[in-house]
Every structure is written in C-alpha cells, then in structure tokens.
Short mmCIF file of C-alpha atoms and ligand atoms in Angstrom, two decimals:
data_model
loop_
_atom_site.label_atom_id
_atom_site.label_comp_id
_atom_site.label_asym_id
_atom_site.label_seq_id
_atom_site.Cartn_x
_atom_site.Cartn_y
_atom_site.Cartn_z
CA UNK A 2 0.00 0.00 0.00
CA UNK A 3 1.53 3.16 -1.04
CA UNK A 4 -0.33 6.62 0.07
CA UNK A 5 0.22 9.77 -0.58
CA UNK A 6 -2.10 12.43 1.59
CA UNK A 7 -0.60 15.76 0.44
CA UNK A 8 -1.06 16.93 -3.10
CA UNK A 9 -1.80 20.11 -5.07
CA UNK A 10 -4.21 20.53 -8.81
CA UNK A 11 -4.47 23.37 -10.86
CA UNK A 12 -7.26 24.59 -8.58
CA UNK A 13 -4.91 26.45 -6.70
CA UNK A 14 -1.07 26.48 -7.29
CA UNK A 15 -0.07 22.74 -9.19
CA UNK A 16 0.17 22.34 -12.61
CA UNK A 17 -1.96 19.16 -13.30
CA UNK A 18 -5.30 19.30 -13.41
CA UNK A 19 -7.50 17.41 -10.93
CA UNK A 20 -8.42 14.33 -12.68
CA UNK A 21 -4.48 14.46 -14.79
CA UNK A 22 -3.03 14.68 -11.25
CA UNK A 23 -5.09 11.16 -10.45
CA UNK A 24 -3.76 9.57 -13.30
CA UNK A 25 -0.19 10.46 -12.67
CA UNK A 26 -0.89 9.21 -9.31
CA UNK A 27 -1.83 5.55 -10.66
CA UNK A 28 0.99 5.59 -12.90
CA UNK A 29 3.37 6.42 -9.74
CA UNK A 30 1.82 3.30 -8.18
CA UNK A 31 -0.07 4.93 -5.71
CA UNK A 32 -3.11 3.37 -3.88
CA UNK A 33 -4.37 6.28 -2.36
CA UNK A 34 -4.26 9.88 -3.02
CA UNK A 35 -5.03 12.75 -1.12
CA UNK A 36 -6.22 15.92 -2.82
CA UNK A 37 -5.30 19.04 -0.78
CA UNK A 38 -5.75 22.00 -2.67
CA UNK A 39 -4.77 25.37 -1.19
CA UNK A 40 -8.12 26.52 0.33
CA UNK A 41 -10.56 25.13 -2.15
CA UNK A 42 -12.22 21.68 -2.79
CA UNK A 43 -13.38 22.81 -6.58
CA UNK A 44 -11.08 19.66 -7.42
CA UNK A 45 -12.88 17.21 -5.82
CA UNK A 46 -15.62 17.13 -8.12
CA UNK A 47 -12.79 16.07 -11.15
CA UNK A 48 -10.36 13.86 -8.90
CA UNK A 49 -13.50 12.15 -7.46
CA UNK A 50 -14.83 11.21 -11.44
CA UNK A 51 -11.24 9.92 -12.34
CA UNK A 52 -10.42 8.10 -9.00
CA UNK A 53 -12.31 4.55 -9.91
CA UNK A 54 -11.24 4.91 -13.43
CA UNK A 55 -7.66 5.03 -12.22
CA UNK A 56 -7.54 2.64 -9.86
CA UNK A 57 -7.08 5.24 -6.80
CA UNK A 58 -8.33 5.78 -3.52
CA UNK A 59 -9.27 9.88 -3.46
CA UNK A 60 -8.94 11.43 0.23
CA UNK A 61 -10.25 14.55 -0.38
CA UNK A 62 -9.08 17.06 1.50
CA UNK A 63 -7.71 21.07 1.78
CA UNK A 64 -4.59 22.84 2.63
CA UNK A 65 -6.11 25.92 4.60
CA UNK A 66 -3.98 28.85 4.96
CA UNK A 67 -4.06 29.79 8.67
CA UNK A 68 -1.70 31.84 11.40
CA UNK A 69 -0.61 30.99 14.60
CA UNK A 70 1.57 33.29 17.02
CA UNK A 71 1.70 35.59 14.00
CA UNK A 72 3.41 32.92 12.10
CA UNK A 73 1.53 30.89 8.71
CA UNK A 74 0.60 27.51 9.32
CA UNK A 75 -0.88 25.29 6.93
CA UNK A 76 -3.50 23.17 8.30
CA UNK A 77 -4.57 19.89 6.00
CA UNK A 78 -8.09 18.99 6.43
CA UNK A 79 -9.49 15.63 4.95
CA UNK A 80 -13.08 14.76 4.28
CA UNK A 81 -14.78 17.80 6.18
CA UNK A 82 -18.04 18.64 5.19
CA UNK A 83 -17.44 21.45 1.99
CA UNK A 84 -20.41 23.08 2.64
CA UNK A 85 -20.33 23.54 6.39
CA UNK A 86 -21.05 27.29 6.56
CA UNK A 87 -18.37 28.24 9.11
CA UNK A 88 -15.85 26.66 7.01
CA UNK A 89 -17.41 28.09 3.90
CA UNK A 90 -16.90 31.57 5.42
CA UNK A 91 -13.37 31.62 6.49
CA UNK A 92 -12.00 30.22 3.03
CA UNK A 93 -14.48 32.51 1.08
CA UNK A 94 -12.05 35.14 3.21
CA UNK A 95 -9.03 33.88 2.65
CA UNK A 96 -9.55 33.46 -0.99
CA UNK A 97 -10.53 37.22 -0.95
CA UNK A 98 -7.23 38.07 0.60
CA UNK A 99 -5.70 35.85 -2.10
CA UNK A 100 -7.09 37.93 -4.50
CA UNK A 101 -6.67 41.23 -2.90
CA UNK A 102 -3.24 40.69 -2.58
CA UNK A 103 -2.02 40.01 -6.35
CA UNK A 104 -2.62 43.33 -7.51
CA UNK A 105 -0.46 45.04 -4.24
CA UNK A 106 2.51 42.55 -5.40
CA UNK A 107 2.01 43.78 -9.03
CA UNK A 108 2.56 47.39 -8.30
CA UNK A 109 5.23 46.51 -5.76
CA UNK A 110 6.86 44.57 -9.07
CA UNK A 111 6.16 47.58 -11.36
CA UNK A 112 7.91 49.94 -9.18
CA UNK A 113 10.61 47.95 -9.29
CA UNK A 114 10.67 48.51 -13.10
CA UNK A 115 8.99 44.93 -14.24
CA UNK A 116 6.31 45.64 -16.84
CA UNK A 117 3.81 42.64 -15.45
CA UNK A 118 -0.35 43.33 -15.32
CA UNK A 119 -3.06 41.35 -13.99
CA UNK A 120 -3.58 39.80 -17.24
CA UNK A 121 -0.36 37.83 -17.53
CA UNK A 122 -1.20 36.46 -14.45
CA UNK A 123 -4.97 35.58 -14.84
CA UNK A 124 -2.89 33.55 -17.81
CA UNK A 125 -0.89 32.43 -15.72
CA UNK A 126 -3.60 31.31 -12.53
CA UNK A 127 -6.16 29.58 -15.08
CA UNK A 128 -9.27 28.70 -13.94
CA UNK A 129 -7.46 28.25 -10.28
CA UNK A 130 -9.90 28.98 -7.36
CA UNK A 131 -7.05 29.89 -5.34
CA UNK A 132 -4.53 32.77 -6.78
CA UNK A 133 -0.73 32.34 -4.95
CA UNK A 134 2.54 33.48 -5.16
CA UNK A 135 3.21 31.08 -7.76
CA UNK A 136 1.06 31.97 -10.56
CA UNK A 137 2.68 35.28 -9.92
CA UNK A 138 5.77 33.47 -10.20
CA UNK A 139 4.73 31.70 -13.57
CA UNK A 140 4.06 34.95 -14.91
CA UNK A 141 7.11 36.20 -14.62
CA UNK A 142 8.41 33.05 -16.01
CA UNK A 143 6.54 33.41 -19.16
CA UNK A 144 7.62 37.00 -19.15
CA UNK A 145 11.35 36.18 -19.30
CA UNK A 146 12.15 37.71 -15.94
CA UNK A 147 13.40 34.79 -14.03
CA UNK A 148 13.98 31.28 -14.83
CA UNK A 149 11.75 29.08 -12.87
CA UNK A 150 9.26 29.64 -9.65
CA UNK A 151 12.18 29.10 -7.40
CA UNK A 152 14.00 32.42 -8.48
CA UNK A 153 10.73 34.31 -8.55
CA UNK A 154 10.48 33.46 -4.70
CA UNK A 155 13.93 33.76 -4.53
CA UNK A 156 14.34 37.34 -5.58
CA UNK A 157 10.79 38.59 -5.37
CA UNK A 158 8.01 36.72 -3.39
CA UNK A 159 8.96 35.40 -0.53
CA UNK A 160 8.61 37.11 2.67
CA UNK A 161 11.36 39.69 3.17
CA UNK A 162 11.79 39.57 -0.69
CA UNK A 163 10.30 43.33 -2.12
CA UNK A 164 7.15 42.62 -4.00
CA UNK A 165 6.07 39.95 -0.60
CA UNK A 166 2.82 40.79 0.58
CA UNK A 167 0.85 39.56 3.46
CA UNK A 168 -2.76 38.15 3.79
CA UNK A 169 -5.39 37.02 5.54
CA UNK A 170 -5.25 33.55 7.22
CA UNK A 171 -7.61 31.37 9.62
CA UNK A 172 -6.93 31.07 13.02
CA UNK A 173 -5.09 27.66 13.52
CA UNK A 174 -7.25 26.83 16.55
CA UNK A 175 -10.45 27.66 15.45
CA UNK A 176 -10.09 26.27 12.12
CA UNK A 177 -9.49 23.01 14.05
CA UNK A 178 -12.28 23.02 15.76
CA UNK A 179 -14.09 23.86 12.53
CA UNK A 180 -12.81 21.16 10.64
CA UNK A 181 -14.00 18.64 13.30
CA UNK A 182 -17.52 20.49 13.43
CA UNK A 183 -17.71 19.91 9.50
CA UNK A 184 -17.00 15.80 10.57
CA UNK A 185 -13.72 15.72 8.89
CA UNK A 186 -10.08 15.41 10.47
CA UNK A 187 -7.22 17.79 10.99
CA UNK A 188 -3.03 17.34 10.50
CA UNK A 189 -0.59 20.11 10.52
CA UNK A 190 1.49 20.07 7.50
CA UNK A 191 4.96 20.45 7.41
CA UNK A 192 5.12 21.69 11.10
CA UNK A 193 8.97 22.85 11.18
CA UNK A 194 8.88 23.19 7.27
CA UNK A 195 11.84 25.91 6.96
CA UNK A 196 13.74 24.75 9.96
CA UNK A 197 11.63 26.58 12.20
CA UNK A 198 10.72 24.46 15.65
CA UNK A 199 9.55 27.11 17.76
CA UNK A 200 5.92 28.12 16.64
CA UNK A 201 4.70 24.80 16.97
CA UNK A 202 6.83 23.05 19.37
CA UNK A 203 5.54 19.62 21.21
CA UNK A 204 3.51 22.33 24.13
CA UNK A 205 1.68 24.02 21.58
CA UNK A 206 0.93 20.55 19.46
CA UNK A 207 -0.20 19.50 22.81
CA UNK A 208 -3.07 22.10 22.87
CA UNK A 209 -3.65 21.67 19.27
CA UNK A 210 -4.41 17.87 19.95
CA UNK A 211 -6.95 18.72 22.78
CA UNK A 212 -8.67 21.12 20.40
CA UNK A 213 -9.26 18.04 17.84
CA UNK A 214 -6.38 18.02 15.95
CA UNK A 215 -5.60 14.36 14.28
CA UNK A 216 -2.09 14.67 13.39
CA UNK A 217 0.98 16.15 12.19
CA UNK A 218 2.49 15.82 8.90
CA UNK A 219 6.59 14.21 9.56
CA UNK A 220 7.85 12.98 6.16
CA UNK A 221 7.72 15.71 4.35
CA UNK A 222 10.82 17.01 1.95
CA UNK A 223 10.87 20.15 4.63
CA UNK A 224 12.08 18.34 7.05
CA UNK A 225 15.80 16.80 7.50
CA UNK A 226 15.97 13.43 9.32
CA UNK A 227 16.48 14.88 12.83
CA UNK A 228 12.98 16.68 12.41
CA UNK A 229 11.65 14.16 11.02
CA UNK A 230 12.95 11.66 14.33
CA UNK A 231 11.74 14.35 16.60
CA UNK A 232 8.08 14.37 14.99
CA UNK A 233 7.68 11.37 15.27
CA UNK A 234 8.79 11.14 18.70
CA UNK A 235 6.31 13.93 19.75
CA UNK A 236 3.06 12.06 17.54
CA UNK A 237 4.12 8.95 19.23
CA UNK A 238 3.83 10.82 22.80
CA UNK A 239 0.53 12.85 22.10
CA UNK A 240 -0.92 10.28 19.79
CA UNK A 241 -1.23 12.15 17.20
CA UNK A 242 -1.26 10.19 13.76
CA UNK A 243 2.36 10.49 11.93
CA UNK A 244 1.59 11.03 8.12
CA UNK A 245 3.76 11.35 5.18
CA UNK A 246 3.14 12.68 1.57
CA UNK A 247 4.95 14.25 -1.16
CA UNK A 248 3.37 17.72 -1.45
CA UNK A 249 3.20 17.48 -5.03
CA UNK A 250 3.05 20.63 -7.18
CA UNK A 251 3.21 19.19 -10.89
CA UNK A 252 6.01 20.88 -12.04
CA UNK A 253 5.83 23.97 -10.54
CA UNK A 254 8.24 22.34 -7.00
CA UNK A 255 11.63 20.14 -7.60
CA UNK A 256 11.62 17.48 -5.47
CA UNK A 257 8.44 16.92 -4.60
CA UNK A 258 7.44 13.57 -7.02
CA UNK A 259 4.97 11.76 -6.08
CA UNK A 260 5.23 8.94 -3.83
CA UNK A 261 8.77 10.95 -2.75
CA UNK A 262 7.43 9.70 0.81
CA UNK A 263 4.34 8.18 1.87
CA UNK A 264 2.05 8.04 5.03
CA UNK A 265 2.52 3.85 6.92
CA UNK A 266 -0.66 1.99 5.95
CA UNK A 267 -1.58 1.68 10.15
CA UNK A 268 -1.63 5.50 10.30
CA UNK A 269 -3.64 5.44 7.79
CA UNK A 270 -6.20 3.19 9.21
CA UNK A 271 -6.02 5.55 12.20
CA UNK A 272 -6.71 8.94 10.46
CA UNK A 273 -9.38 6.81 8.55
CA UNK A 274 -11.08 5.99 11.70
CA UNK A 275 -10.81 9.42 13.45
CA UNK A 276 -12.49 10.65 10.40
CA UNK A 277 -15.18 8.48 10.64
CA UNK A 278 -15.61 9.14 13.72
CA UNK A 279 -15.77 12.70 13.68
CA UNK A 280 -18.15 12.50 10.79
CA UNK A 281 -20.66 10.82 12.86
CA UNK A 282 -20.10 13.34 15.67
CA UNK A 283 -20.81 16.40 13.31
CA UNK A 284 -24.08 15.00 12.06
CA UNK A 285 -22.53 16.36 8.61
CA UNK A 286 -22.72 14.96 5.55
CA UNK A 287 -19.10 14.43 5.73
CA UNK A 288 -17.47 13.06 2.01
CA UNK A 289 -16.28 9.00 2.16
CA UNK A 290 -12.96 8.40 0.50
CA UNK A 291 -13.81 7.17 -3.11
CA UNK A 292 -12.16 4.76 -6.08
CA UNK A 293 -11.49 1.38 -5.78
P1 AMP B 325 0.91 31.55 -1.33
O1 AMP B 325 -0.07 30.40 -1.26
O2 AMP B 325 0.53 32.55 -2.33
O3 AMP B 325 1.24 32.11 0.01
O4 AMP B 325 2.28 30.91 -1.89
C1 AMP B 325 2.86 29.85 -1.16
C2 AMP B 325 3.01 28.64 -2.06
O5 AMP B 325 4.09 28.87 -2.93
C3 AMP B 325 3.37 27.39 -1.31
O6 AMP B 325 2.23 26.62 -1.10
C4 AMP B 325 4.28 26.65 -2.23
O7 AMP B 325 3.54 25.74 -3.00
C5 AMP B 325 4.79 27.68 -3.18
N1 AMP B 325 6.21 27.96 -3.03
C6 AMP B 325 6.84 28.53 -1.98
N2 AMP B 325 8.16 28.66 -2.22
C7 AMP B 325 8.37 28.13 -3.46
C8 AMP B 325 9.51 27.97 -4.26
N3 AMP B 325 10.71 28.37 -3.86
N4 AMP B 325 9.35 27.38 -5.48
C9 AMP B 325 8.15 26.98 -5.89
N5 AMP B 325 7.02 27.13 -5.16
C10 AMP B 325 7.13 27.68 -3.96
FE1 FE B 326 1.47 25.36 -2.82
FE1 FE B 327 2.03 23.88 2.56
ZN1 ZN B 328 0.96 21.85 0.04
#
C-alpha cells in the first residue's frame, strides 16, 4: 500500500489538473491519493470522477492557509463537510485576501521597473480557485524575468523579498475546531517546514491535539531526518497520527514527485477511523474516501 495524503491541482497552485493529477498518481503506483488543494475543494468534483477509473483511492481534503503566534501555518483537512457554513466563510475570506493581494505585489513589481499586469497572471492562474505566489511566479516566467518559480520566490516573493505581501489567514485553533464540526479530520502540514521548531513546538501541538487536531504531517521534503525523528517522537507521545506525503506541485516544485514519501498503511487506518468518527459526531454529511 503506497499513500500519498498531500497533493496540489491546478485549482490552486499545481500544474496538473484534478483528474491528470489522479492519473499520474496511478501511474506512480499509488493506492491512495489525497487531494489538498490550497483553500478550495473545486477539485474534488474532477479527482472524485477519475479516481475509480484510475484505480485510486481519493482522500479529499484542503490545505487551509491559517496563522498561529503571527506565524503561517498550513492546516490539511481531509473529508470535512465542503459546505459547512463556518468553514465556507473563512475560506471565502481567505480566498478574498488571495485575490486582494495580487494586484499590491504587481505594483510593488512595477515599481521595481517589471512591466507585469493582472492579465499575464490571470494567464498564468487559469481557472485556479485559489490565486498564490506562484502563478505570480509563472508569470514572470513566461515573461522572461526569471527562470523558474524558485527564483521568482527567490528574488521577489517570498517574505522579506520586495514585491512579498501579506494576507489574511484562519486562526489555527479555530479552524481546528471547525474542521472537526464539518466531521472531517485535521493534520498540521509540514510543522517545522523551513527549519523553524519554535511556533509549533511539542507544548503548543499539545493544545492543538486537545482542540481536535488528528495529526501532524513528519515525512515531508521540509524536514531533515532529525525533524523528522523528533516528529515522530512527539506524535508517538501525544498520539497524534504520523503522516507522510509528497506535497506534489506538478512541475511547478523540484523534489516533490509523487510517492517521494508516503504516510505507513496503520496510520492510515487511524486517520481513517478518526475521520469516521468525527463525521458521525458532526451530524454532517461528511465526504467518504472514493475509487477502488
Ligand atoms: P501563497 O499560497 O501565495 O502564500 O504561496 C505559497 C506557495 O508557494 C506554497 O504553497 C508553495 O507551494 C509555493 N512555493 C513557496 N516557495 C516556493 C519555491 N521556492 N518554489 C516553488 N514554489 C514555492
Ligand atoms: Fe502550494
Ligand atoms: Fe504547505
Ligand atoms: Zn501543500
């Protein structure tokens, strides 16, 4: 059994569509897939209608942009409830700030002399739900002004970097307890992604797991081998499930193929359960895993 929870579509920043990104999936021998989309589920619908077809086991889930002690954390949420009106709300405000904040990074590009409009990245975004730094990053790709997303984040995008802007993001708590309310299940991805231990150290996962949360994401390309050691150590101790996934972008990441690590079929089983679980808390119409 070889799963994969952590994956991105063209409905927000990868560069496969939904059901492509399924297929590619099969072909990488994967047995289960989990779609997590940056703050949308408008690829479940596709995924979902290739998944049998393909021989895959969908996990549909999000990647919701949220803060914590002022720093981003991205929270993965499988199977919750879509239309659950509290979680409709926050992610119809985060894709707002989304929005909102392409046109502030354009100007701060203009200014410094790069001739790049709204158009070239519309071009660029698709018929994505969720606008990011990337498609700004594509943009100037197809413009000729840097090579590859990596040196648009490199020398433009990223924070610090002079045409960064900020956003709006959930609050990690809440959206939590939100995702259990919509009968679905929680997992922190790439906790110390960056090398950075201190916003979510074991204390603070420790509150996070009374809140609800499921689990914590610890093979993840983000994280070295003493991280990764330490994770595990801390899931083991709050029992917290330990997943693992390849945070697949398409093209648009190096290094993040499909498969490049994978979540142990017994935590799995576990998230699996929680989910089910939670779903018959909610009283939501939570979504199954579907395929074969
Ligand atoms: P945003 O969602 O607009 O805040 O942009 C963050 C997204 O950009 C992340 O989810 C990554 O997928 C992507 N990203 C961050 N750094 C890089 C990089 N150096 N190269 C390619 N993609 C990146
Ligand atoms: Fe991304
Ligand atoms: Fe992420
Ligand atoms: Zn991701």
């Amino acid at each position: 059994m070889r799963i994969d929870l952590h994956t991105h579509s063209r409905a927000s920043d990868g560069t496969q569509a939904p059901g492509e990104l399924v297929r590619a999936a099969a072909a990488a021998g994967l047995d289960v897939l989990g779609l997590t989309d940056h703050d949308t589920a408008d690829g479940w619908a596709e995924a979902a209608d290739a998944a049998a077809e393909a021989g895959v086991a969908l996990v549909r889930g999000l990647e919701v942009s949220t803060r914590h002690a002022g720093r981003g954390v991205h929270l993965l949420a499988y199977l919750p409830d879509p239309t659950y009106p509290p979680l409709v709300a926050e992610l119809a405000k985060v894709l707002d700030g989304r929005d909102a904040r392409v046109p502030v990074m354009l100007q701060k590009l203009q200014r410094l002399g790069i001739d790049i409009t709204l158009d070239d990245v519309r071009r660029a975004a698709g018929a994505a739900t969720a606008t990011g730094r990337p498609h700004v990053a594509d943009a100037l790709v197809a413009l000729g002004v840097v090579r590859d997303r990596d040196e648009a984040f490199r020398k433009y995008l990223s924070a610090g970097r002079p045409a960064y802007s900020n956003r709006y993001a959930a609050r990690l708590t809440e959206m939590v307890e939100i995702v259990a309310a919509a009968g679905g299940v929680s997992v922190v991805a790439h906790p110390w992604g960056r090398h950075e231990r201190t916003t979510l150290d074991e204390a603070t996962l420790a509150e996070l797991a009374e809140s609800g949360l499921a689990g914590i994401e610890v093979d993840h390309q983000d994280h070295d081998s003493e991280d990764r050691r330490d994770l595990r150590a801390i899931a083991h101790n709050l029992g917290l499930v330990a997943t693992g996934s390849s945070d697949h972008h398409g093209t648009g990441k190096s290094g993040h193929d499909l498969g490049c690590n994978t979540t142990d079929p017994a935590e799995f089983e576990r998230l699996m359960e929680l989910a089910a679980a939670s779903a018959a808390r909610s009283g939501r119409p939570a979504p199954a895993v579907v395929g074969p």
